[in-house]
Every structure is written in C-alpha cells, then in structure tokens.
Amino acid sequence: MAIRKAVKGTAVIASGGLVAFYGLTKLTEYRKKQARLSRVEAVEQVNMAFQDELPSRQAQLMALRNTQEFDVLVVGGGATGSGCALDAVTRNLKTALVERDDFSSGTSSRSTKLIHGGVRYLQKAIVKLDYEQYMMVKEALHERSNLLNIAPHLTALLPIMLPIYKWWQLPYYWAGIKIYDLVAGAQCLKSSYILTKTKALELFPMLKKDKLVGAIVYYDGQEFDVRAKCVINATGPFTDALRKMDDQKNPNICQPSAGVHIVIPGYYSPDNMGLLDPATSDGRVIFFLPWEKMTIAGTTDTPTEITPHPIPMEEDINFILTEVRNYLSPDVEVRRGDVLAAWSGIRPLVTNPNSKDTQSICRNHIVHISDSGLVTIAGGKWTTYRSMAEDTLDAAVKAHNLSAGPSKTVGLMLEGAKDWTPTMYIRLVQDYGLEVEVAQHLASSYGGRAYEVAKMAHVTGKRWPIVGKRLVSEFPYIESEVQYAIKEYACTAIDVIARRTRLGFLNVQAAEEALPRIVDIMGKQLTWSEQRKREELSAAKQFLYYEMGYKARSEQLTDTSEITLTPAEVGRYMKRFHKFDKENKGFITTVDVQRVLESINVYIDAHTLHEILNEVDLNKNGQVEFNEFLQLMSAVKKGQVSANRLAILMKTAEQSLDQTEPLEQREPVDQRKPVSVDRSGGGV
C-alpha cells in the first residue's frame, strides 16, 4: 500500500496485489515527536498531485503501453521493489513497476513478521569486530524506527524474551542486549531488562521451569515492451536471472537460503510476549512470536534451489517443533498435528560483485550497476527496504543523470496511517454495526481506509452484527475485504487467501473452507466464466497443498501409516467403532454416523458429514474402514493429528450413548470436557 496514492506519471502492474507491510514494535514519546517533524518535512517536500481513486487496471496497462519513455522501470514487486518505486515517485521521476506474479508473493510475504535490528548480527559484529555488520544493525534500527512511525496501524510493540538456563549466560546476554539498546540510541523503543525466574514464568507460563535462571527482555518489530531510461532489478532470489538477461557472462551472485516457518495455536504463547532461542541445537536462531492471535515459530536457514514456489519440508517443520519443545514446559505437549500452516521463503543472500572477495556472503545489501546500466539491488533485510530503495535510487540517478532531488521517504506516511487512531475501531463498531473483533482487524490492517471496507460490507440479517459477513467463523476476515482487494488490483484467489487476508498463512483448512465463497465474489466482480472459476479454485487448492503445508499434513495420516496402539486401546476403539457399525460391515458411512447422531439429538448437515468422513477416508472409497479409524487414532496418540472432527465426534457420541446403558455395562469415562465437533483448528 506504500505506493497506492502516488499514481501521477506512475504505472504499477502485476497479476494482482499491493505490498502490505507488517511489523512488531512502537516508538517512544521522544521518537513520536521526532517522527512528526520528519512527517511534516516529508509531506512538504513531496510536491505532487495525488489521486483519491486508483486508476483501473486497464488504465495502468494503457499507461505502460503508450508512455514513450519512463525515467525508471522497476522489475520486482516485493518490499524492496515497491520501496524503490515509491522513492522514485517522490523524486518526481516518471516510474513504472512490473511484477511477474502477485505483488509481495515471494520472499516479502514469507518473513518472520518482525521488524528488528538484528540481535544476532550485532553479536557477530562484536565477536568478529565486523564493522559492516555493526553498520547493518545500526541502519536496521533506524529503519525500524521510521517504519513504525509511518505505519502505526500496522505495527505494535512486542517484547521478546530470551530465557536463560545457565548463570554465566545472564551477564553475557544482558551486556549484549544493552549494547543493542545503545546502538539504537534515541531510537531505542524501550530499555531491555532482566526478569527473575518467577516473573519470567508469570509472563510466559509455557516455559520449561527446570534449570531456568531468569530471562532478559528486549523490544523489536512482461506484457509488452516498456521503455525506460533506467531499469532497476529488484527481483530478490531471481536477481541472477535478470542479470543474465542483461549479460549472459554475468556470474551468479545470489546464494539462496530457505527459511521455513510454522503457525501453531495461540495458546502456545502469551498474547504480548515473544521468545528468542539464541542458540538452537545446530546454532541457528529461532523466534517464537504471537501473530494474528496465533503463534508463529521459525526460521530455518538451509541452502536451496531457486523456485517461484518453495515448499516447506517435513524435516524443517520437525526441527522447529523440536526446538520449541526444548523451551516449553513438559506440561505443554507440542504436537505435530497442531501445525496449522507452514511455509518456506527464499532468502536471497548475495556476494558482492564490486568486492575483490566475490565468494564471501555480503550481510548488508549491495547496489551494482552493470556496463549496460542495469541497476541491481540485492541482499539486505525486510526491515531496511526503505533505505535499500534510497541507496538504489541515489545510484540510479547518478549513473543515468536523471533529473531528481534527494529521497523524501523518511517520515512519509504509508497508506492508511494518516487517519488511523488506536480507538478508531470503536467508530467502526458504532457507525456500521461491525463485531468488535472485525472492527479491530479492519483498523489494524487498513488504517484510515477501514471505513471504505466497512461501507462495502453487506447486511447480515442478524440482530448482531448488523454488517460484515465472515469468510470463516474463526477469523475476522469479512466478504467486503475481497471486494476491496479487487479494487486494489487483486485478480487471483491465491492473492486473496495469502496476502489480502492471511488465511492461507494462518490455517490452511480455514482457507480452503473460505475459497468457494471468495471465488464466487471474485467471479461476480471480475465476470469470470465457470471455467475460470474452476481454474482459480484448483490453483488456490494447489497453493495450499504444496506451499502452505497441506501436503505435509496429509502425509501424517495415510493408508500406510503405522498403527502403534496397545491391544487394550485397539479393543476400546473397536467398541467405539461398533457403536456406529451396527451391522459389523467393517466400515462406516455418513448414513451410519447420521443415525447415531440423531439418536442423541445431534444434527449435522449431509455436506459437513461428508467432509468430516472424507478427512479419514484414506483410500477415497466413500467410507471409513476400521483400519483407517485405527490409523487415525494412532496418529492422534502420537500427536501427528489433532482436533480431528471424526475422532472427537465419535468419542463424544460414545459418551452420550454410554449414559443410556446400564451402569455395569459402561466403560470408564474420560473426565475431560468433550470438545465441540466444529473445526477447532485442524492441524497440518
């Protein structure tokens, strides 16, 4: 959304999508004052006319096709490319941006969701006396401060806890974190502090208690030919592909690394405290953060091949789960089945072609200008996209003698920030009749533009909420957000489930459930044929299956899964199965389940029942055999599957049926409260 209004002399084209920036942190009062001054200065310097309404996609294409020559053509619509386009526009350069896929569909949307300076880089800078890494941290801290100021609706303060299990580590890490505060200087968000063991457990009760000493807390957050005087290569992992289009002799400079993240239920972490594991079993760093009322854990760092569709691997998912177990209390069972979504992003580490040592990884970003004048920006950090863009445009202006002034993006508010206040969600509730949770979501996602989304919302027909039909019951995303996304160039269902909403990143089953309605809305707005709607639905399901971890989920329960149940457990589950299989057929169907449910006055529609059984029907023959049921219960026992609807439904029904049997025939009842058969998460 950074470039939403800056459209005069500008064309922005992709398959759909505008970049949305998200981070975790907040400014101190001092920084707020400084930021207001920067904001006023930035607005005064950006002397250009803004349009309130976005031009249509057709108008954008016409501008690309018919403009004789742009000053700058940016290739790549991720955070860095969009930052470059914004920087160029604010210098009054005629700018075009093109993206091969949806905006932010690559690395930019698959980060840890944390705006931070880089504690681990500071540690390396001190230990190795590495000035480059020190300057990278200092730059990142400055950019963190600026981004929090220009997008207050998208950012929030998040303390990060670093648990300490050895006494000698306490002064060591405390000194390091204090240096982190000092490097931030006036831009320090809030001073770090030490917690006692008791206080650490009070704030993060899921922590492992044994040997815990204390904790330290710190704070963070082609469509045709287009002519331009200057072309900027901001394609992330695909940097080398564009460089070789410029000159086949150019050596590869990108060394891609895969970073996998997982999302697990929100009860794994407090709402207002993150966790940092500074030294995992193989030396990597793991973050454990609250995000969108869920918990995000990651990331891995392994060499990978460059692909537009990276897939999370099972070994990486299990690595993260193992590290999480090491820090949580034994009372908290970390189950593979609790993984609601998983994804892999490709981090484009680069070597510097300007350096004599072309083999060593450059930890900061590099700007390189080829003999033909292609400007390449590569490397760097998500947090520093703005300064990367500034450096890139400075180099482009100099190399191509463009008529432009200095960058004006420090303090320039991003879209939605201007009219946002911490309490604006209350007006959304009062003026439109939205649910509080939905209003809070709209305010924090769209800022001042939330009112436009609310105006598009349809009447529910209920007493409350008056407007705002949810796409799925568990999440505050509403149907009008799909309409608004189309207004901002969304043209694929994948873009809506992955980036306009975050359903695909939060819960793949919920995303799949919302897909038919999303495709219906988009089909009506964009006049899709029935064939196009089927294609969109299929493509989105493939995206969820491979790129968001659904495939990994399905592999947890297959018709070849090993059954590891004791004889007593097999006997117990056989009795439960036979309560549904009265004719001893060896399998159950939706008819069998419906009959039992009706006998205990529970009614579930036929479509939902079919979905419930289909999750366990491993050979897809329309029925669940006894062996498939045992494979399910074995997977539940091992933690590979959790919150399975059929398992919970059959257990609950059995307990209800047992209440009607003579006392001497009853089995001991599990005293834990039965869980509703509504989908309560559906792990992957």
XYZ file of C-alpha atoms in Angstrom:
684
model
C 0.000 0.000 0.000
C 3.073 2.240 0.158
C 2.572 3.416 -3.408
C -1.196 3.455 -3.552
C -1.781 7.188 -3.965
C 1.384 8.115 -5.837
C -0.029 7.438 -9.281
C 0.620 10.556 -11.322
C 3.071 9.557 -14.053
C 3.252 6.119 -12.487
C 2.210 2.660 -13.626
C 2.084 -0.294 -11.279
C 1.247 -3.676 -12.786
C 1.259 -7.249 -11.560
C -1.082 -10.219 -11.602
C -2.618 -8.534 -8.566
C -1.776 -7.160 -5.180
C -0.138 -4.264 -3.442
C 2.538 -4.671 -0.829
C 1.332 -4.699 2.765
C 3.972 -4.155 5.404
C 3.650 -5.640 8.846
C 5.882 -5.398 11.834
C 6.031 -5.578 15.566
C 7.195 -2.522 17.545
C 6.322 1.024 18.613
C 8.004 4.388 19.237
C 8.750 6.134 22.470
C 7.274 9.583 23.016
C 10.559 11.180 22.009
C 10.625 9.340 18.721
C 6.986 10.218 18.101
C 7.857 13.885 18.357
C 10.826 13.469 16.028
C 8.681 11.453 13.656
C 6.027 14.171 13.486
C 8.714 16.624 12.441
C 10.006 14.204 9.798
C 6.475 13.592 8.589
C 5.749 17.283 8.131
C 9.051 17.729 6.304
C 8.392 14.733 4.063
C 4.883 15.881 3.130
C 6.092 19.402 2.377
C 8.882 18.099 0.139
C 6.751 15.686 -1.862
C 5.304 18.227 -4.256
C 2.992 16.197 -6.444
C -0.704 15.727 -7.097
C -2.383 12.646 -5.644
C -5.497 10.929 -6.925
C -8.018 9.734 -4.412
C -9.219 6.901 -6.643
C -6.938 4.279 -8.096
C -6.835 4.106 -11.889
C -8.265 0.912 -13.310
C -6.056 -1.990 -14.282
C -6.872 -1.257 -17.931
C -5.717 2.353 -17.480
C -2.493 1.123 -15.906
C -1.841 -1.204 -18.838
C -2.525 1.606 -21.285
C -0.045 3.831 -19.456
C 2.614 1.130 -19.675
C 1.911 0.527 -23.347
C 1.583 4.131 -24.524
C 4.130 6.053 -22.438
C 7.027 6.810 -24.779
C 9.651 6.502 -22.060
C 9.701 6.216 -18.279
C 12.537 7.560 -16.186
C 12.646 4.402 -14.081
C 11.355 0.873 -14.621
C 11.421 -1.274 -11.503
C 11.304 -5.039 -12.021
C 10.019 -6.823 -8.919
C 7.006 -6.016 -6.756
C 8.192 -7.129 -3.352
C 9.051 -4.860 -0.440
C 12.292 -3.585 -1.997
C 10.858 -3.066 -5.479
C 7.825 -1.223 -4.138
C 10.122 0.834 -1.943
C 12.194 1.758 -4.998
C 9.054 2.772 -6.905
C 7.842 4.915 -4.022
C 11.244 6.566 -3.630
C 11.384 7.304 -7.375
C 7.878 8.759 -7.460
C 8.574 11.061 -4.520
C 11.557 12.420 -6.504
C 9.097 13.263 -9.319
C 10.512 10.607 -11.631
C 8.160 9.023 -14.140
C 8.033 5.492 -12.770
C 6.762 2.058 -13.778
C 6.822 -1.138 -11.754
C 6.211 -4.634 -13.127
C 5.886 -7.931 -11.266
C 5.673 -11.461 -12.735
C 3.173 -12.660 -10.115
C 1.065 -11.026 -7.415
C 2.792 -8.242 -5.533
C 4.625 -9.449 -2.444
C 4.023 -13.056 -3.481
C 7.637 -14.085 -2.974
C 10.027 -13.642 -0.086
C 8.370 -10.444 1.175
C 5.196 -12.221 2.285
C 7.020 -15.173 3.869
C 9.087 -13.470 6.539
C 9.055 -13.795 10.332
C 6.715 -10.750 10.502
C 9.204 -8.999 12.789
C 10.724 -5.569 12.259
C 14.050 -5.796 14.004
C 17.620 -4.556 14.025
C 19.242 -7.980 14.155
C 20.498 -9.033 17.583
C 22.467 -11.962 16.167
C 24.252 -9.692 13.661
C 25.289 -7.377 16.484
C 26.738 -10.341 18.359
C 28.792 -11.319 15.303
C 29.865 -7.714 14.780
C 31.256 -7.560 18.317
C 32.843 -11.021 18.444
C 34.415 -10.735 14.987
C 34.990 -6.955 15.088
C 32.953 -6.747 11.883
C 32.198 -3.092 11.112
C 29.931 -3.977 8.164
C 27.591 -5.987 10.369
C 27.602 -3.241 13.003
C 26.524 -0.662 10.406
C 23.849 -3.047 9.123
C 22.350 -3.285 12.628
C 22.505 0.468 13.089
C 20.789 1.049 9.738
C 18.125 -1.546 10.540
C 17.381 0.072 13.902
C 16.926 3.429 12.190
C 14.614 1.895 9.597
C 12.681 0.065 12.296
C 12.017 3.388 13.970
C 10.943 5.068 10.730
C 8.653 2.247 9.618
C 6.883 2.189 12.955
C 6.272 5.872 12.614
C 4.966 5.860 9.043
C 2.698 2.827 9.507
C 1.407 2.934 13.109
C -1.725 0.952 12.201
C 0.374 -1.981 11.014
C 2.839 -2.083 13.895
C 2.844 -2.694 17.624
C 5.313 -3.013 20.461
C 6.414 -6.572 21.178
C 8.790 -7.526 23.991
C 11.000 -10.514 23.162
C 12.031 -12.815 25.996
C 15.399 -14.531 25.967
C 15.229 -17.314 28.588
C 18.463 -18.060 30.461
C 19.268 -21.564 31.740
C 22.875 -21.076 32.839
C 24.057 -18.488 35.354
C 27.063 -17.384 33.302
C 24.805 -16.569 30.353
C 22.900 -13.920 32.288
C 25.619 -11.213 32.322
C 26.799 -12.268 28.839
C 23.423 -11.834 27.142
C 22.464 -8.855 29.291
C 25.580 -6.984 28.148
C 24.835 -7.853 24.511
C 21.232 -6.681 24.686
C 22.280 -3.467 26.439
C 24.711 -2.774 23.592
C 21.753 -3.337 21.240
C 19.892 -0.600 23.152
C 22.924 1.705 22.966
C 23.338 1.219 19.221
C 19.682 2.180 18.780
C 20.389 5.363 20.751
C 17.486 7.809 20.656
C 15.626 5.300 18.514
C 15.594 2.699 21.278
C 11.974 1.683 21.673
C 12.159 0.700 25.305
C 15.027 -0.291 27.530
C 15.734 -4.003 27.975
C 15.538 -5.510 31.449
C 16.203 -8.663 33.453
C 13.453 -10.894 34.833
C 13.642 -13.265 37.746
C 12.654 -16.895 37.211
C 9.321 -16.283 38.927
C 8.493 -13.227 36.825
C 9.609 -14.927 33.596
C 7.238 -17.838 34.277
C 4.461 -15.435 35.181
C 4.765 -13.669 31.814
C 5.463 -16.827 29.779
C 3.900 -19.700 31.769
C 4.553 -22.206 28.955
C 8.326 -22.015 29.567
C 10.277 -25.018 30.793
C 10.929 -24.445 34.503
C 13.838 -26.823 35.123
C 17.178 -25.012 35.483
C 15.613 -21.704 34.452
C 17.755 -18.914 35.941
C 15.872 -15.885 34.664
C 15.272 -14.027 31.412
C 16.174 -10.875 29.533
C 13.510 -8.886 27.673
C 14.197 -6.554 24.737
C 11.957 -4.857 22.135
C 11.658 -5.061 18.327
C 9.112 -5.172 15.482
C 6.004 -8.735 -19.221
C 3.229 -7.648 -21.046
C 4.744 -5.870 -23.918
C 7.789 -3.679 -24.235
C 8.223 -0.860 -21.715
C 10.876 1.750 -22.378
C 12.773 3.496 -19.606
C 15.981 5.432 -19.133
C 16.875 3.211 -16.199
C 15.913 -0.347 -15.253
C 16.123 -1.445 -11.617
C 16.479 -5.143 -10.846
C 14.716 -5.787 -7.532
C 13.791 -9.417 -8.078
C 15.131 -10.965 -4.865
C 16.052 -14.628 -5.368
C 15.676 -14.171 -9.136
C 18.358 -11.478 -9.268
C 20.748 -13.559 -11.362
C 18.131 -14.440 -13.974
C 17.643 -10.752 -14.815
C 21.387 -10.060 -14.642
C 21.985 -12.777 -17.242
C 19.291 -11.296 -19.470
C 21.431 -8.158 -19.348
C 24.684 -10.087 -19.986
C 24.983 -13.880 -20.163
C 28.556 -13.611 -18.871
C 27.464 -12.147 -15.547
C 28.365 -14.506 -12.697
C 25.758 -15.647 -10.181
C 25.782 -13.540 -7.029
C 22.700 -14.946 -5.268
C 23.118 -17.807 -2.809
C 19.535 -18.730 -1.848
C 18.667 -19.962 1.613
C 15.318 -21.462 2.623
C 13.601 -20.246 5.767
C 10.652 -22.307 6.994
C 8.032 -21.006 9.431
C 5.150 -22.773 11.102
C 1.944 -21.484 12.683
C 0.546 -23.208 15.757
C -2.413 -22.283 18.002
C -2.263 -19.103 20.026
C -2.274 -20.944 23.344
C 1.385 -21.848 22.795
C 2.475 -18.284 23.653
C 1.231 -15.269 25.620
C -0.556 -12.580 23.603
C 2.017 -9.913 24.435
C 5.395 -11.643 24.694
C 7.702 -13.225 22.122
C 10.575 -15.637 22.714
C 14.056 -15.876 21.224
C 16.178 -19.019 21.240
C 19.648 -17.606 20.501
C 21.435 -20.942 20.174
C 19.494 -23.904 18.830
C 20.912 -27.418 18.621
C 22.599 -26.609 15.302
C 23.460 -22.980 16.035
C 20.534 -21.313 14.303
C 18.206 -18.747 15.865
C 14.504 -19.474 16.433
C 11.823 -16.845 17.075
C 8.581 -17.749 18.817
C 6.081 -14.918 18.336
C 2.380 -14.131 18.793
C 0.892 -13.223 15.394
C -2.734 -12.660 14.407
C -3.870 -14.460 17.598
C -1.783 -17.480 16.615
C 1.848 -18.347 17.308
C 4.494 -18.222 14.604
C 7.760 -20.127 15.014
C 10.822 -20.047 12.759
C 13.010 -19.888 10.952
C 15.346 -22.432 9.423
C 18.313 -21.466 7.272
C 19.304 -24.095 4.706
C 20.710 -23.910 1.149
C 18.033 -24.358 -1.504
C 17.336 -24.206 -5.206
C 15.643 -21.108 -6.580
C 11.978 -21.701 -7.332
C 8.906 -19.452 -7.542
C 7.013 -21.998 -5.425
C 9.093 -23.076 -2.401
C 7.677 -25.941 -0.352
C 8.134 -26.451 3.410
C 9.870 -29.755 4.084
C 8.824 -32.121 6.845
C 12.318 -32.248 8.346
C 12.333 -28.451 8.738
C 8.893 -28.467 10.361
C 10.031 -31.133 12.820
C 13.263 -29.245 13.537
C 11.271 -26.194 14.607
C 8.908 -28.300 16.729
C 11.866 -29.974 18.449
C 13.426 -26.622 19.314
C 10.094 -25.346 20.612
C 9.798 -28.404 22.879
C 13.221 -27.624 24.344
C 11.951 -24.335 25.742
C 8.405 -25.146 26.786
C 7.227 -26.840 29.940
C 6.803 -30.642 29.802
C 3.167 -29.962 30.680
C 2.751 -28.430 27.210
C 2.556 -31.229 24.653
C 3.981 -29.875 21.397
C 2.181 -31.908 18.730
C 2.897 -32.187 15.020
C -0.853 -32.140 14.492
C -1.078 -28.627 15.938
C 0.759 -27.118 12.970
C -1.980 -25.110 11.265
C 0.131 -23.840 8.350
C 3.745 -23.986 7.215
C 5.627 -22.162 4.517
C 9.097 -21.651 3.087
C 10.580 -18.362 1.910
C 13.786 -17.952 -0.068
C 16.223 -15.507 1.440
C 18.435 -14.049 -1.309
C 21.878 -13.944 0.302
C 24.369 -12.349 -2.086
C 28.065 -11.991 -2.781
C 29.278 -8.527 -3.733
C 30.385 -8.282 -7.407
C 32.096 -4.984 -6.533
C 34.330 -6.702 -3.960
C 37.685 -8.387 -4.553
C 36.448 -11.307 -2.471
C 33.482 -12.361 -4.577
C 32.944 -15.596 -2.632
C 32.080 -14.203 0.793
C 28.438 -13.511 1.676
C 27.519 -9.843 1.982
C 25.384 -9.428 5.102
C 24.169 -5.995 4.039
C 22.511 -5.079 0.757
C 24.508 -4.298 -2.378
C 23.762 -1.938 -5.255
C 25.513 -2.840 -8.510
C 25.431 -1.068 -11.878
C 26.330 -3.147 -14.908
C 28.184 -1.926 -18.000
C 24.840 -1.503 -19.757
C 23.411 0.479 -16.850
C 21.198 -2.157 -15.225
C 20.852 -1.229 -11.558
C 20.667 -4.269 -9.277
C 19.628 -4.089 -5.640
C 20.099 -7.361 -3.776
C 20.513 -8.772 -0.289
C 19.605 -6.758 2.769
C 16.740 -7.190 5.210
C 12.981 -6.851 5.091
C 13.181 -4.156 7.767
C 15.533 -1.981 5.685
C 13.535 -1.921 2.444
C 13.258 1.904 2.545
C 16.965 2.630 2.952
C 17.727 -0.012 0.306
C 15.396 1.825 -2.054
C 17.008 5.163 -1.221
C 20.509 3.828 -1.933
C 19.272 2.262 -5.179
C 17.666 5.439 -6.476
C 20.688 7.511 -5.460
C 22.851 5.204 -7.571
C 20.359 5.168 -10.463
C 20.027 8.955 -10.551
C 23.802 9.348 -10.595
C 24.508 6.630 -13.172
C 21.800 7.749 -15.615
C 21.945 11.504 -14.998
C 18.290 11.626 -14.055
C 16.844 14.954 -13.023
C 15.803 14.254 -9.452
C 16.354 15.532 -5.961
C 17.182 13.605 -2.786
C 14.991 10.927 -1.243
C 11.961 12.177 0.674
C 10.655 8.913 2.120
C 11.884 9.252 5.715
C 8.752 10.148 7.647
C 6.465 9.792 4.615
C 3.337 8.087 5.950
C 2.231 4.877 4.302
C -1.314 4.430 3.059
C -3.864 4.219 5.860
C -1.656 5.780 8.523
C -2.887 9.345 8.188
C -6.394 8.870 9.573
C -5.653 5.983 11.936
C -6.025 6.246 15.705
C -5.797 3.493 18.339
C -9.513 3.866 19.063
C -10.892 4.196 15.536
C -12.232 0.649 15.708
C -14.867 1.907 18.172
C -16.302 4.191 15.491
C -16.426 1.238 13.102
C -18.482 -0.671 15.665
C -20.755 2.250 16.462
C -21.254 3.626 12.936
C -21.528 0.382 10.973
C -22.551 -2.319 13.438
C -19.438 -4.452 12.995
C -18.263 -7.020 15.530
C -15.541 -5.648 17.792
C -13.009 -8.251 16.646
C -13.755 -7.486 12.992
C -13.524 -3.735 13.593
C -10.178 -4.112 15.349
C -8.880 -6.230 12.474
C -10.002 -3.716 9.843
C -8.477 -0.796 11.737
C -5.126 -2.513 12.213
C -4.981 -3.792 8.618
C -6.325 -0.872 6.595
C -5.883 2.095 8.904
C -7.944 5.048 7.713
C -9.113 3.020 4.713
C -11.055 0.684 7.007
C -14.147 2.887 6.572
C -14.163 2.091 2.845
C -14.108 -1.632 3.592
C -16.897 -1.209 6.144
C -19.064 0.688 3.623
C -18.822 -2.276 1.241
C -19.909 -4.774 3.911
C -23.276 -6.472 3.404
C -26.082 -6.664 5.955
C -26.021 -9.979 7.811
C -29.740 -10.160 8.537
C -28.928 -10.850 12.186
C -29.553 -8.754 15.245
C -25.771 -8.534 15.684
C -23.513 -7.932 13.926
C -25.554 -5.768 11.589
C -22.994 -5.865 8.759
C -19.882 -7.875 7.985
C -20.258 -11.496 6.877
C -17.223 -13.530 7.874
C -15.467 -15.702 5.310
C -14.926 -18.331 8.032
C -16.165 -18.330 11.586
C -12.803 -18.432 13.405
C -11.196 -15.402 11.748
C -12.284 -11.750 11.479
C -11.921 -11.541 7.683
C -15.149 -10.441 6.012
C -16.534 -10.697 2.471
C -16.177 -6.982 1.714
C -12.409 -7.344 2.043
C -12.490 -9.450 -1.126
C -14.331 -6.660 -2.923
C -11.865 -4.086 -1.633
C -8.925 -6.278 -2.693
C -10.306 -6.359 -6.248
C -10.463 -2.565 -6.173
C -6.742 -2.633 -5.388
C -5.962 -4.943 -8.342
C -6.336 -8.395 -6.790
C -7.019 -10.790 -9.665
C -6.360 -14.243 -8.220
C -7.905 -16.228 -5.402
C -4.397 -17.095 -4.188
C -3.653 -13.405 -3.682
C -6.762 -13.004 -1.531
C -6.182 -16.010 0.743
C -2.430 -15.425 1.075
C -1.832 -11.675 1.120
C -5.034 -9.592 1.131
C -6.143 -11.768 4.012
C -3.657 -14.032 5.796
C -5.895 -17.094 5.940
C -3.504 -19.275 3.955
C -0.683 -18.430 6.336
C -2.798 -18.888 9.463
C -4.846 -22.031 8.876
C -4.892 -23.939 5.586
C -8.142 -25.742 6.366
C -9.917 -22.478 7.128
C -8.507 -21.013 3.912
C -9.765 -23.979 1.912
C -13.185 -23.613 3.516
C -13.332 -19.928 2.524
C -12.184 -20.500 -1.069
C -15.546 -21.240 -2.755
C -17.104 -18.029 -1.430
C -14.001 -15.991 -2.325
C -14.061 -17.368 -5.880
C -17.796 -16.621 -6.156
C -17.288 -12.985 -5.100
C -14.303 -12.511 -7.408
C -16.091 -14.257 -10.271
C -19.036 -11.882 -9.992
C -16.887 -8.749 -9.701
C -14.442 -9.747 -12.455
C -17.019 -11.517 -14.687
C -15.202 -14.843 -14.652
C -16.546 -17.755 -16.656
C -17.396 -21.004 -14.869
C -14.208 -22.485 -16.348
C -12.117 -19.626 -14.936
C -13.712 -20.076 -11.524
C -12.849 -23.778 -11.535
C -9.266 -22.942 -12.533
C -8.917 -20.375 -9.744
C -10.300 -22.791 -7.180
C -7.943 -25.536 -8.332
C -4.886 -23.261 -8.392
C -5.606 -21.980 -4.891
C -6.041 -25.502 -3.531
C -2.732 -26.498 -5.129
C -1.098 -23.475 -3.476
C -2.416 -24.505 -0.065
C -1.477 -28.147 -0.628
C 2.138 -27.602 -1.633
C 3.247 -24.140 -0.466
C 1.272 -23.739 2.764
C 1.862 -27.168 4.281
C -1.322 -29.076 3.419
C 0.718 -31.815 1.720
C 2.803 -32.269 4.852
C -0.434 -32.606 6.846
C -1.868 -35.262 4.573
C 1.313 -37.307 4.895
C 0.744 -37.570 8.658
C -2.234 -39.866 8.034
C -2.079 -42.262 5.071
C -3.266 -45.787 4.328
C 0.297 -46.986 5.030
C 0.606 -45.222 8.395
C 1.939 -47.473 11.140
C -0.542 -48.332 13.881
C 1.098 -48.092 17.301
C -1.788 -48.903 19.623
C -1.793 -51.307 22.528
C -4.219 -54.278 22.486
C -6.304 -52.546 25.138
C -6.512 -49.396 23.025
C -7.476 -51.414 19.931
C -10.232 -53.085 21.961
C -11.533 -49.766 23.226
C -11.602 -48.248 19.742
C -13.247 -51.378 18.298
C -16.105 -50.973 20.767
C -16.419 -47.283 19.824
C -16.408 -48.117 16.097
C -19.098 -50.797 16.521
C -21.470 -48.275 18.085
C -21.605 -46.775 14.573
C -21.120 -50.011 12.582
C -24.129 -51.881 13.938
C -24.179 -54.392 11.062
C -20.483 -55.270 11.519
C -19.737 -54.306 7.900
C -16.170 -53.307 8.797
C -16.763 -49.734 7.653
C -18.988 -46.753 8.394
C -20.647 -44.220 6.082
C -22.336 -40.858 6.552
C -25.629 -42.729 6.974
C -24.223 -44.666 9.949
C -22.906 -41.530 11.598
C -26.129 -39.595 10.970
C -28.182 -42.404 12.554
C -26.114 -42.365 15.761
C -26.129 -38.577 15.977
C -29.894 -38.391 15.587
C -30.300 -40.906 18.427
C -28.566 -38.441 20.761
C -30.356 -35.387 19.292
C -27.362 -34.024 17.384
C -27.925 -32.873 13.808
C -25.175 -32.148 11.245
C -25.947 -31.460 7.580
C -25.020 -34.085 4.992
C -22.368 -31.926 3.294
C -20.491 -31.332 6.540
C -20.702 -35.008 7.455
C -19.227 -35.935 4.083
C -16.324 -33.532 4.722
C -15.743 -34.994 8.189
C -15.523 -38.570 6.928
C -13.513 -37.599 3.853
C -10.675 -36.416 6.116
C -10.246 -40.010 7.315
C -11.302 -41.862 4.152
C -7.712 -42.564 3.111
C -8.460 -44.678 0.029
C -11.278 -42.336 -1.021
C -13.931 -45.007 -1.496
C -16.672 -43.082 0.285
C -16.436 -44.926 3.605
C -14.184 -45.194 6.646
C -12.906 -48.697 7.312
C -11.963 -49.938 10.763
C -8.268 -49.996 9.852
C -8.478 -46.350 8.724
C -10.098 -45.486 12.042
C -7.243 -47.214 13.919
C -4.692 -45.325 11.800
C -6.453 -42.097 12.762
C -6.453 -42.868 16.466
C -2.804 -43.946 16.335
C -1.878 -40.642 14.657
C -3.839 -38.765 17.322
C -1.986 -40.685 20.038
C 1.399 -39.772 18.502
C 0.435 -36.104 18.160
C 0.620 -36.235 14.363
C -3.062 -35.322 14.057
C -5.028 -33.076 16.385
C -8.556 -31.662 16.556
C -9.838 -34.246 14.099
C -13.574 -33.849 13.789
C -14.464 -37.523 13.321
C -12.351 -38.620 16.290
C -13.940 -36.006 18.565
C -17.450 -36.641 17.208
C -17.268 -40.399 17.755
C -15.816 -40.012 21.251
C -18.498 -37.522 22.261
C -21.277 -39.653 20.783
C -19.959 -42.760 22.572
C -20.025 -40.965 25.910
C -23.607 -39.848 25.302
C -24.664 -43.367 24.335
C -22.959 -44.818 27.406
C -25.100 -42.622 29.628
C -28.156 -44.587 28.449
C -26.615 -48.008 29.133
C -26.922 -49.894 32.457
C -24.223 -48.765 34.874
C -22.454 -52.136 34.954
C -22.042 -52.089 31.147
C -20.467 -48.643 30.969
C -16.804 -48.002 30.260
C -14.861 -45.564 32.461
C -15.488 -42.099 31.083
C -12.660 -39.663 30.376
C -13.448 -36.792 32.735
C -12.032 -34.169 30.408
C -14.681 -31.944 28.877
C -15.660 -33.075 25.355
C -14.607 -30.728 22.575
C -17.166 -29.439 20.082
C -17.177 -31.175 16.710
C -16.866 -27.800 14.994
C -13.442 -27.496 13.363
C -11.256 -26.219 16.163
C -8.030 -25.799 14.247
C -7.360 -28.753 12.024
C -3.610 -29.107 12.198
C -1.359 -29.693 9.232
